Amino acid sequence: MQFDTKIAVVIRTDLEAWQKLNVASFLSGGIAATFPECIGENYEDGSGTKYLSLIGQPILIYGADGPALSRALDRALTRNVTPAVYTEEMFKTTHDAANREAVRAVARADLKLVGIAMRAERKVIDKIVDGLKFHG
């Protein structure tokens, strides 16, 4: 099945494994919260046990160094795609309001990005992530 939209997560490659997983989780939550239409139906196994729904389309995860991550952010914003962002400073906070304040305290050009996520038309996402490789 081909989707009209694409979800892409770009994560800085020099992070610790736990940080990469943490960033991908938070950013995917931002996509789910902003685009509830991408959430599928609840799951149920053959025994009738109920499970939560998931995002109903693939999430492509790319790796990037700092400059490539900033370039992807600029490309997204130039194409009117609002991404979810995660910055280094957010690793030091303990709650959602502190995360927002950590981002608000830094000008965009000075953000120490560790990840971004976005959902848009397939061709638009392809232009934003052009040149990036899947995270390995």
Backbone as a printed PyTorch tensor [residue, N CA C, xyz], in Angstrom:
tensor([[[  0.8380,  -1.1790,   0.0000],
         [  0.0000,   0.0000,   0.0000],
         [  0.8810,   1.2390,   0.0000]],

        [[  0.5670,   2.1810,  -0.8560],
         [  1.3090,   3.4310,  -0.8980],
         [  0.4640,   4.5370,  -0.2730]],

        [[  1.0750,   5.3350,   0.5710],
         [  0.4000,   6.4280,   1.2540],
         [  0.6610,   7.7330,   0.5190]],

        [[ -0.2860,   8.6610,   0.5960],
         [ -0.1040,   9.9880,   0.0060],
         [  0.8940,  10.8100,   0.7990]],

        [[  1.0210,  10.4910,   2.0870],
         [  1.9380,  11.2120,   2.9620],
         [  3.0740,  10.2980,   3.3830]],

        [[  4.0960,  10.9300,   3.9260],
         [  5.2490,  10.1900,   4.4220],
         [  5.6160,  10.7840,   5.7710]],

        [[  6.0110,   9.9280,   6.7020],
         [  6.5120,  10.3720,   8.0010],
         [  8.0030,  10.0950,   8.0210]],

        [[  8.7820,  11.1230,   8.3340],
         [ 10.2310,  10.9780,   8.4150],
         [ 10.7160,  11.4940,   9.7580]],

        [[ 11.6110,  10.7460,  10.3580],
         [ 12.3010,  11.1470,  11.5820],
         [ 13.7830,  11.1840,  11.2360]],

        [[ 14.4460,  12.2840,  11.5780],
         [ 15.8760,  12.4230,  11.3300],
         [ 16.5590,  12.5750,  12.6820]],

        [[ 17.5000,  11.6780,  12.9690],
         [ 18.1540,  11.6500,  14.2760],
         [ 19.6620,  11.7830,  14.0920]],

        [[ 20.2510,  12.6080,  14.9480],
         [ 21.6990,  12.8050,  14.8980],
         [ 22.4050,  11.4950,  15.2220]],

        [[ 23.3670,  11.1330,  14.4180],
         [ 23.9840,   9.8160,  14.4950],
         [ 24.9740,   9.6400,  15.6440]],

        [[ 25.4280,  10.7230,  16.2650],
         [ 26.4440,  10.5890,  17.3140],
         [ 25.8640,  10.4330,  18.7170]],

        [[ 24.5730,  10.2020,  18.8360],
         [ 23.9430,  10.0390,  20.1500],
         [ 24.1430,   8.6250,  20.6860]],

        [[ 23.9920,   8.4920,  21.9960],
         [ 23.9710,   7.1700,  22.6190],
         [ 22.6950,   6.4490,  22.1550]],

        [[ 22.7200,   5.1230,  22.1830],
         [ 21.5680,   4.3420,  21.7210],
         [ 20.2960,   4.7180,  22.4740]],

        [[ 20.3570,   4.8650,  23.7970],
         [ 19.1650,   5.2090,  24.5730],
         [ 18.6350,   6.5760,  24.1740]],

        [[ 19.5410,   7.5000,  23.8290],
         [ 19.1050,   8.8360,  23.4240],
         [ 18.3790,   8.7770,  22.0800]],

        [[ 18.8910,   7.9930,  21.1470],
         [ 18.2480,   7.8540,  19.8430],
         [ 16.8330,   7.3050,  19.9940]],

        [[ 16.6990,   6.2750,  20.8190],
         [ 15.3690,   5.6860,  21.0320],
         [ 14.4380,   6.6730,  21.7080]],

        [[ 14.9410,   7.4020,  22.6850],
         [ 14.1530,   8.3930,  23.4000],
         [ 13.6810,   9.4920,  22.4520]],

        [[ 14.5920,   9.9990,  21.6420],
         [ 14.2640,  11.0720,  20.6950],
         [ 13.2360,  10.5800,  19.6800]],

        [[ 13.4400,   9.3900,  19.1170],
         [ 12.4900,   8.8570,  18.1320],
         [ 11.1020,   8.7050,  18.7420]],

        [[ 11.0410,   8.2660,  19.9920],
         [  9.7480,   8.0940,  20.6640],
         [  9.0420,   9.4250,  20.8630]],

        [[  9.7570,  10.4050,  21.4000],
         [  9.1460,  11.7150,  21.6210],
         [  8.6910,  12.3480,  20.3100]],

        [[  9.5380,  12.2770,  19.2900],
         [  9.1770,  12.8950,  18.0130],
         [  7.9840,  12.1970,  17.3610]],

        [[  7.9130,  10.8760,  17.4500],
         [  6.7620,  10.1470,  16.8980],
         [  5.4850,  10.5330,  17.6320]],

        [[  5.5930,  10.7710,  18.9390],
         [  4.4410,  11.2470,  19.6980],
         [  3.9520,  12.5910,  19.1910]],

        [[  4.8850,  13.4490,  18.7860],
         [  4.5050,  14.7450,  18.2190],
         [  3.7370,  14.5920,  16.9180]],

        [[  4.1500,  13.6470,  16.0940],
         [  3.4230,  13.3820,  14.8450],
         [  2.0210,  12.8730,  15.1680]],

        [[  1.9240,  11.9140,  16.0790],
         [  0.6160,  11.3430,  16.4330],
         [ -0.3190,  12.3970,  17.0110]],

        [[  0.2020,  13.2800,  17.8450],
         [ -0.6290,  14.3190,  18.4620],
         [ -1.1020,  15.3460,  17.4480]],

        [[ -0.2650,  15.6480,  16.4750],
         [ -0.5930,  16.6800,  15.4900],
         [ -1.4470,  16.1510,  14.3520]],

        [[ -1.2830,  14.8850,  14.0220],
         [ -2.0020,  14.2750,  12.8960],
         [ -2.7840,  13.0520,  13.3710]],

        [[ -3.8640,  13.2560,  14.1250],
         [ -4.6100,  12.1030,  14.6460],
         [ -5.1570,  11.1970,  13.5430]],

        [[ -5.2900,  11.7180,  12.3460],
         [ -5.7840,  10.8940,  11.2420],
         [ -4.7810,   9.8100,  10.8330]],

        [[ -3.5380,   9.9160,  11.2970],
         [ -2.5580,   8.8730,  10.9450],
         [ -2.5920,   7.7020,  11.9270]],

        [[ -3.4320,   7.7860,  12.9400],
         [ -3.5490,   6.7180,  13.9230],
         [ -4.5350,   5.6710,  13.4220]],

        [[ -4.1050,   4.4220,  13.4730],
         [ -4.9510,   3.3250,  13.0340],
         [ -5.9420,   2.9090,  14.1110]],

        [[ -6.6380,   1.8190,  13.8480],
         [ -7.6110,   1.2770,  14.7880],
         [ -6.8970,   0.5190,  15.9080]],

        [[ -7.5980,   0.2990,  17.0030],
         [ -7.0570,  -0.5160,  18.0860],
         [ -6.8080,  -1.9330,  17.5910]],

        [[ -5.9080,  -2.6190,  18.2570],
         [ -5.5780,  -3.9970,  17.9320],
         [ -6.2960,  -4.9430,  18.8870]],

        [[ -6.4810,  -6.1660,  18.4200],
         [ -7.0510,  -7.2190,  19.2530],
         [ -6.4580,  -8.5410,  18.7790]],

        [[ -5.9910,  -9.3650,  19.7320],
         [ -5.4300, -10.6500,  19.3340],
         [ -6.5330, -11.7060,  19.2230]],

        [[ -6.1360, -12.9100,  18.8340],
         [ -7.0860, -13.9970,  18.6370],
         [ -7.8020, -14.4340,  19.9040]],

        [[ -7.2800, -14.0320,  21.0550],
         [ -7.9170, -14.3600,  22.3380],
         [ -8.8570, -13.2650,  22.8150]],

        [[ -8.9720, -12.2040,  22.0510],
         [ -9.8490, -11.0990,  22.4220],
         [ -9.1990, -10.0530,  23.3100]],

        [[ -7.8920, -10.1580,  23.5480],
         [ -7.1800,  -9.1580,  24.3450],
         [ -7.0150,  -7.8890,  23.5240]],

        [[ -7.3730,  -6.7550,  24.1000],
         [ -7.3180,  -5.4630,  23.4010],
         [ -5.9460,  -4.8170,  23.5850]],

        [[ -5.5080,  -4.0900,  22.5460],
         [ -4.2460,  -3.3640,  22.5620],
         [ -4.4680,  -1.9690,  21.9870]],

        [[ -3.5660,  -1.0740,  22.2980],
         [ -3.6580,   0.2990,  21.8090],
         [ -3.4030,   0.3770,  20.3120]],

        [[ -3.8960,   1.4280,  19.7120],
         [ -3.6490,   1.6650,  18.2930],
         [ -2.2400,   2.2160,  18.0950]],

        [[ -1.7730,   2.1330,  16.8710],
         [ -0.4520,   2.6170,  16.4820],
         [ -0.5950,   3.5970,  15.3280]],

        [[  0.4800,   4.3040,  15.0360],
         [  0.5010,   5.0810,  13.8030],
         [  0.3450,   4.0720,  12.6670]],

        [[ -0.5570,   4.3460,  11.7570],
         [ -0.9330,   3.3730,  10.7430],
         [ -0.1550,   3.4300,   9.4490]],

        [[  0.9960,   4.0710,   9.4440],
         [  1.8300,   4.0770,   8.2480],
         [  3.2910,   3.9970,   8.6720]],

        [[  4.1610,   3.5550,   7.7670],
         [  5.5740,   3.4410,   8.1280],
         [  6.1800,   4.7880,   8.5230]],

        [[  7.1340,   4.7220,   9.4280],
         [  7.9240,   5.8920,   9.8190],
         [  9.3460,   5.6170,   9.3550]],

        [[  9.8440,   6.4420,   8.4550],
         [ 11.1940,   6.2680,   7.9220],
         [ 12.1590,   7.0450,   8.8020]],

        [[ 13.2100,   6.3810,   9.2750],
         [ 14.1420,   7.0050,  10.2030],
         [ 15.4930,   7.1660,   9.5080]],

        [[ 15.9400,   8.4100,   9.4520],
         [ 17.1860,   8.7730,   8.7970],
         [ 18.2090,   9.1900,   9.8390]],

        [[ 19.4840,   9.0460,   9.5060],
         [ 20.5630,   9.5260,  10.3490],
         [ 21.1960,  10.7570,   9.7220]],

        [[ 21.7170,  11.6300,  10.5650],
         [ 22.3560,  12.8490,  10.0580],
         [ 23.3390,  13.3790,  11.0860]],

        [[ 24.3320,  14.1110,  10.6180],
         [ 25.1690,  14.8480,  11.5430],
         [ 24.4850,  16.1930,  11.8180]],

        [[ 25.0640,  17.0140,  12.6680],
         [ 24.4440,  18.2810,  13.0420],
         [ 24.1130,  19.1920,  11.8650]],

        [[ 25.0830,  19.4570,  10.9650],
         [ 24.7840,  20.3300,   9.8270],
         [ 23.6780,  19.7880,   8.9150]],

        [[ 23.6670,  18.4760,   8.6790],
         [ 22.6240,  17.8850,   7.8250],
         [ 21.2600,  17.9700,   8.5000]],

        [[ 21.2340,  17.8350,   9.8160],
         [ 19.9870,  17.9610,  10.5670],
         [ 19.4500,  19.3880,  10.4650]],

        [[ 20.3320,  20.3660,  10.6080],
         [ 19.9240,  21.7750,  10.4620],
         [ 19.4370,  22.0630,   9.0480]],

        [[ 20.1090,  21.4810,   8.0630],
         [ 19.6910,  21.6660,   6.6690],
         [ 18.2980,  21.0790,   6.4500]],

        [[ 18.0270,  19.9090,   7.0210],
         [ 16.6990,  19.3080,   6.8860],
         [ 15.6370,  20.1820,   7.5490]],

        [[ 15.9630,  20.7630,   8.7040],
         [ 15.0240,  21.6780,   9.3590],
         [ 14.7390,  22.8760,   8.4650]],

        [[ 15.7730,  23.4780,   7.9100],
         [ 15.5800,  24.6250,   7.0210],
         [ 14.7520,  24.2500,   5.7930]],

        [[ 15.0280,  23.0890,   5.2210],
         [ 14.2610,  22.6340,   4.0560],
         [ 12.7840,  22.4400,   4.4160]],

        [[ 12.5280,  21.8850,   5.5860],
         [ 11.1440,  21.6840,   6.0150],
         [ 10.4330,  23.0190,   6.1550]],

        [[ 11.0470,  23.9390,   6.8640],
         [ 10.4060,  25.2350,   7.1060],
         [ 10.2030,  26.0130,   5.8110]],

        [[ 11.1470,  25.9100,   4.8790],
         [ 11.0220,  26.5690,   3.5750],
         [  9.8290,  26.0280,   2.7950]],

        [[  9.4870,  24.7680,   3.0460],
         [  8.3660,  24.1170,   2.3480],
         [  7.0800,  24.1330,   3.1780]],

        [[  7.0450,  25.0050,   4.1810],
         [  5.8730,  25.1570,   5.0510],
         [  5.4790,  23.8670,   5.7670]],

        [[  6.4740,  23.0570,   6.1110],
         [  6.2590,  21.8470,   6.9060],
         [  6.7410,  22.1640,   8.3200]],

        [[  5.8430,  22.0570,   9.2810],
         [  6.2080,  22.3160,  10.6740],
         [  6.6550,  21.0100,  11.3130]],

        [[  7.9430,  20.9240,  11.6630],
         [  8.4350,  19.6840,  12.2550],
         [  8.3300,  19.6870,  13.7760]],

        [[  8.4010,  18.5020,  14.3440],
         [  8.6510,  18.3520,  15.7780],
         [ 10.1700,  18.4280,  15.9360]],

        [[ 10.6380,  19.0460,  17.0150],
         [ 12.0810,  19.1430,  17.2440],
         [ 12.4440,  18.6030,  18.6200]],

        [[ 13.6700,  18.1190,  18.7110],
         [ 14.2370,  17.6950,  19.9910],
         [ 15.6550,  18.2380,  20.0130]],

        [[ 16.0220,  18.9200,  21.1060],
         [ 17.3430,  19.5350,  21.2130],
         [ 18.1420,  18.9090,  22.3520]],

        [[ 19.4460,  19.1200,  22.3210],
         [ 20.3250,  18.5980,  23.3800],
         [ 19.8540,  19.0220,  24.7680]],

        [[ 19.4250,  20.2620,  24.8830],
         [ 19.0190,  20.7930,  26.1800],
         [ 17.8620,  20.0060,  26.7910]],

        [[ 17.0430,  19.4030,  25.9670],
         [ 15.8790,  18.6640,  26.4580],
         [ 16.2740,  17.3990,  27.2140]],

        [[ 17.4990,  16.9010,  27.0160],
         [ 17.9630,  15.7490,  27.7830],
         [ 18.1370,  16.0980,  29.2680]],

        [[ 18.2610,  17.3990,  29.5600],
         [ 18.5180,  17.8380,  30.9340],
         [ 17.2470,  18.2550,  31.6700]],

        [[ 16.1050,  18.2430,  31.0160],
         [ 14.8600,  18.6890,  31.6430],
         [ 14.1000,  17.4880,  32.2090]],

        [[ 13.0970,  17.7810,  33.0110],
         [ 12.3560,  16.6970,  33.6550],
         [ 10.8630,  16.7180,  33.3790]],

        [[ 10.3800,  17.7000,  32.5810],
         [  8.9500,  17.7340,  32.2810],
         [  8.7020,  18.5520,  31.0140]],

        [[  7.4970,  18.4230,  30.5000],
         [  7.1290,  18.9980,  29.2100],
         [  7.2890,  20.5100,  29.1590]],

        [[  6.8460,  21.2160,  30.1970],
         [  6.9670,  22.6860,  30.1910],
         [  8.4370,  23.1040,  30.1320]],

        [[  9.2970,  22.3810,  30.8330],
         [ 10.7310,  22.6880,  30.8080],
         [ 11.3160,  22.4210,  29.4180]],

        [[ 10.8150,  21.4000,  28.7310],
         [ 11.2600,  21.1350,  27.3580],
         [ 10.9330,  22.3090,  26.4470]],

        [[  9.7050,  22.7910,  26.5270],
         [  9.3080,  23.9250,  25.6890],
         [ 10.1450,  25.1590,  26.0120]],

        [[ 10.4060,  25.3930,  27.2860],
         [ 11.2130,  26.5460,  27.6890],
         [ 12.6490,  26.4090,  27.1880]],

        [[ 13.1880,  25.2050,  27.2030],
         [ 14.5470,  24.9780,  26.7120],
         [ 14.6620,  25.3320,  25.2310]],

        [[ 13.6340,  25.0180,  24.4570],
         [ 13.6380,  25.3570,  23.0310],
         [ 13.4200,  26.8600,  22.8560]],

        [[ 12.4870,  27.4250,  23.5900],
         [ 12.1600,  28.8460,  23.4800],
         [ 13.3610,  29.7390,  23.8120]],

        [[ 14.2700,  29.2660,  24.6430],
         [ 15.3990,  30.0760,  25.1010],
         [ 16.5150,  30.2160,  24.0630]],

        [[ 16.4030,  29.5100,  22.9350],
         [ 17.4880,  29.4840,  21.9520],
         [ 16.9460,  29.9030,  20.5820]],

        [[ 17.6650,  30.7900,  19.9030],
         [ 17.2930,  31.1790,  18.5430],
         [ 17.4360,  29.9740,  17.6170]],

        [[ 16.6180,  29.9220,  16.5700],
         [ 16.6110,  28.7610,  15.6740],
         [ 18.0060,  28.4280,  15.1500]],

        [[ 18.7650,  29.4130,  14.7320],
         [ 20.1010,  29.1600,  14.1750],
         [ 21.0480,  28.5430,  15.1980]],

        [[ 20.7490,  28.6930,  16.4740],
         [ 21.6260,  28.1870,  17.5330],
         [ 21.1040,  26.9130,  18.1960]],

        [[ 19.9830,  26.3780,  17.7180],
         [ 19.4500,  25.1470,  18.3070],
         [ 20.4520,  24.0140,  18.1380]],

        [[ 20.6780,  23.2680,  19.1970],
         [ 21.5300,  22.0730,  19.1410],
         [ 20.6150,  20.8840,  18.8890]],

        [[ 20.2010,  20.7590,  17.6400],
         [ 19.2440,  19.7260,  17.2660],
         [ 19.8210,  18.3290,  17.4310]],

        [[ 18.9990,  17.4240,  17.9470],
         [ 19.3530,  16.0090,  17.9540],
         [ 18.3400,  15.2050,  17.1570]],

        [[ 17.2040,  15.8110,  16.8230],
         [ 16.2210,  15.1170,  16.0120],
         [ 15.0840,  16.0140,  15.5760]],

        [[ 14.5180,  15.6780,  14.4240],
         [ 13.2980,  16.3200,  13.9430],
         [ 12.4090,  15.2340,  13.3470]],

        [[ 11.1140,  15.5050,  13.3210],
         [ 10.1630,  14.5960,  12.6800],
         [  9.1340,  15.4220,  11.9400]],

        [[  8.6530,  14.8900,  10.8340],
         [  7.6610,  15.6160,  10.0570],
         [  6.8140,  14.6540,   9.2510]],

        [[  5.6280,  15.1430,   8.9230],
         [  4.7000,  14.3860,   8.0760],
         [  4.1900,  15.3510,   7.0260]],

        [[  4.2890,  14.9610,   5.7780],
         [  3.8280,  15.8020,   4.6730],
         [  3.6490,  14.9050,   3.4500]],

        [[  3.2840,  15.5250,   2.3260],
         [  3.1640,  14.7700,   1.0860],
         [  4.4970,  14.0990,   0.7820]],

        [[  4.4080,  12.9350,   0.1900],
         [  5.6050,  12.1220,  -0.0720],
         [  6.7090,  12.9010,  -0.7860]],

        [[  6.3670,  13.5970,  -1.8540],
         [  7.3780,  14.3070,  -2.6410],
         [  8.0330,  15.4290,  -1.8430]],

        [[  7.2680,  16.0520,  -0.9630],
         [  7.8130,  17.1210,  -0.1280],
         [  8.8280,  16.5430,   0.8580]],

        [[  8.4640,  15.4500,   1.5220],
         [  9.3990,  14.8060,   2.4560],
         [ 10.6540,  14.3540,   1.7160]],

        [[ 10.4910,  13.8010,   0.5190],
         [ 11.6490,  13.3540,  -0.2540],
         [ 12.6260,  14.5070,  -0.5060]],

        [[ 12.1160,  15.7100,  -0.7690],
         [ 12.9880,  16.8680,  -0.9870],
         [ 13.6600,  17.3070,   0.3080]],

        [[ 12.9550,  17.1880,   1.4180],
         [ 13.5150,  17.6000,   2.7090],
         [ 14.6580,  16.6790,   3.1190]],

        [[ 14.5020,  15.3720,   2.9230],
         [ 15.5080,  14.4040,   3.3810],
         [ 16.4840,  14.0010,   2.2730]],

        [[ 16.4210,  14.6780,   1.1380],
         [ 17.3030,  14.3530,   0.0230],
         [ 18.7640,  14.3460,   0.4810]],

        [[ 19.4520,  13.2730,   0.1550],
         [ 20.8650,  13.1420,   0.5170],
         [ 21.1130,  12.4370,   1.8300]],

        [[ 20.0680,  12.2380,   2.6330],
         [ 20.2290,  11.5270,   3.8990],
         [ 20.0810,  10.0210,   3.6860]],

        [[ 20.7330,   9.2510,   4.5240],
         [ 20.6430,   7.7980,   4.4720],
         [ 19.7810,   7.3110,   5.6230]],

        [[ 19.1480,   6.1490,   5.4420],
         [ 18.4090,   5.5510,   6.5320],
         [ 19.3520,   5.3110,   7.7060]],

        [[ 18.8180,   5.5070,   8.9040],
         [ 19.6390,   5.3260,  10.1020],
         [ 20.0620,   3.8670,  10.1930]],

        [[ 21.3420,   3.6470,  10.5250],
         [ 21.8400,   2.2840,  10.5200],
         [ 22.2620,   1.7550,  11.7960]]])
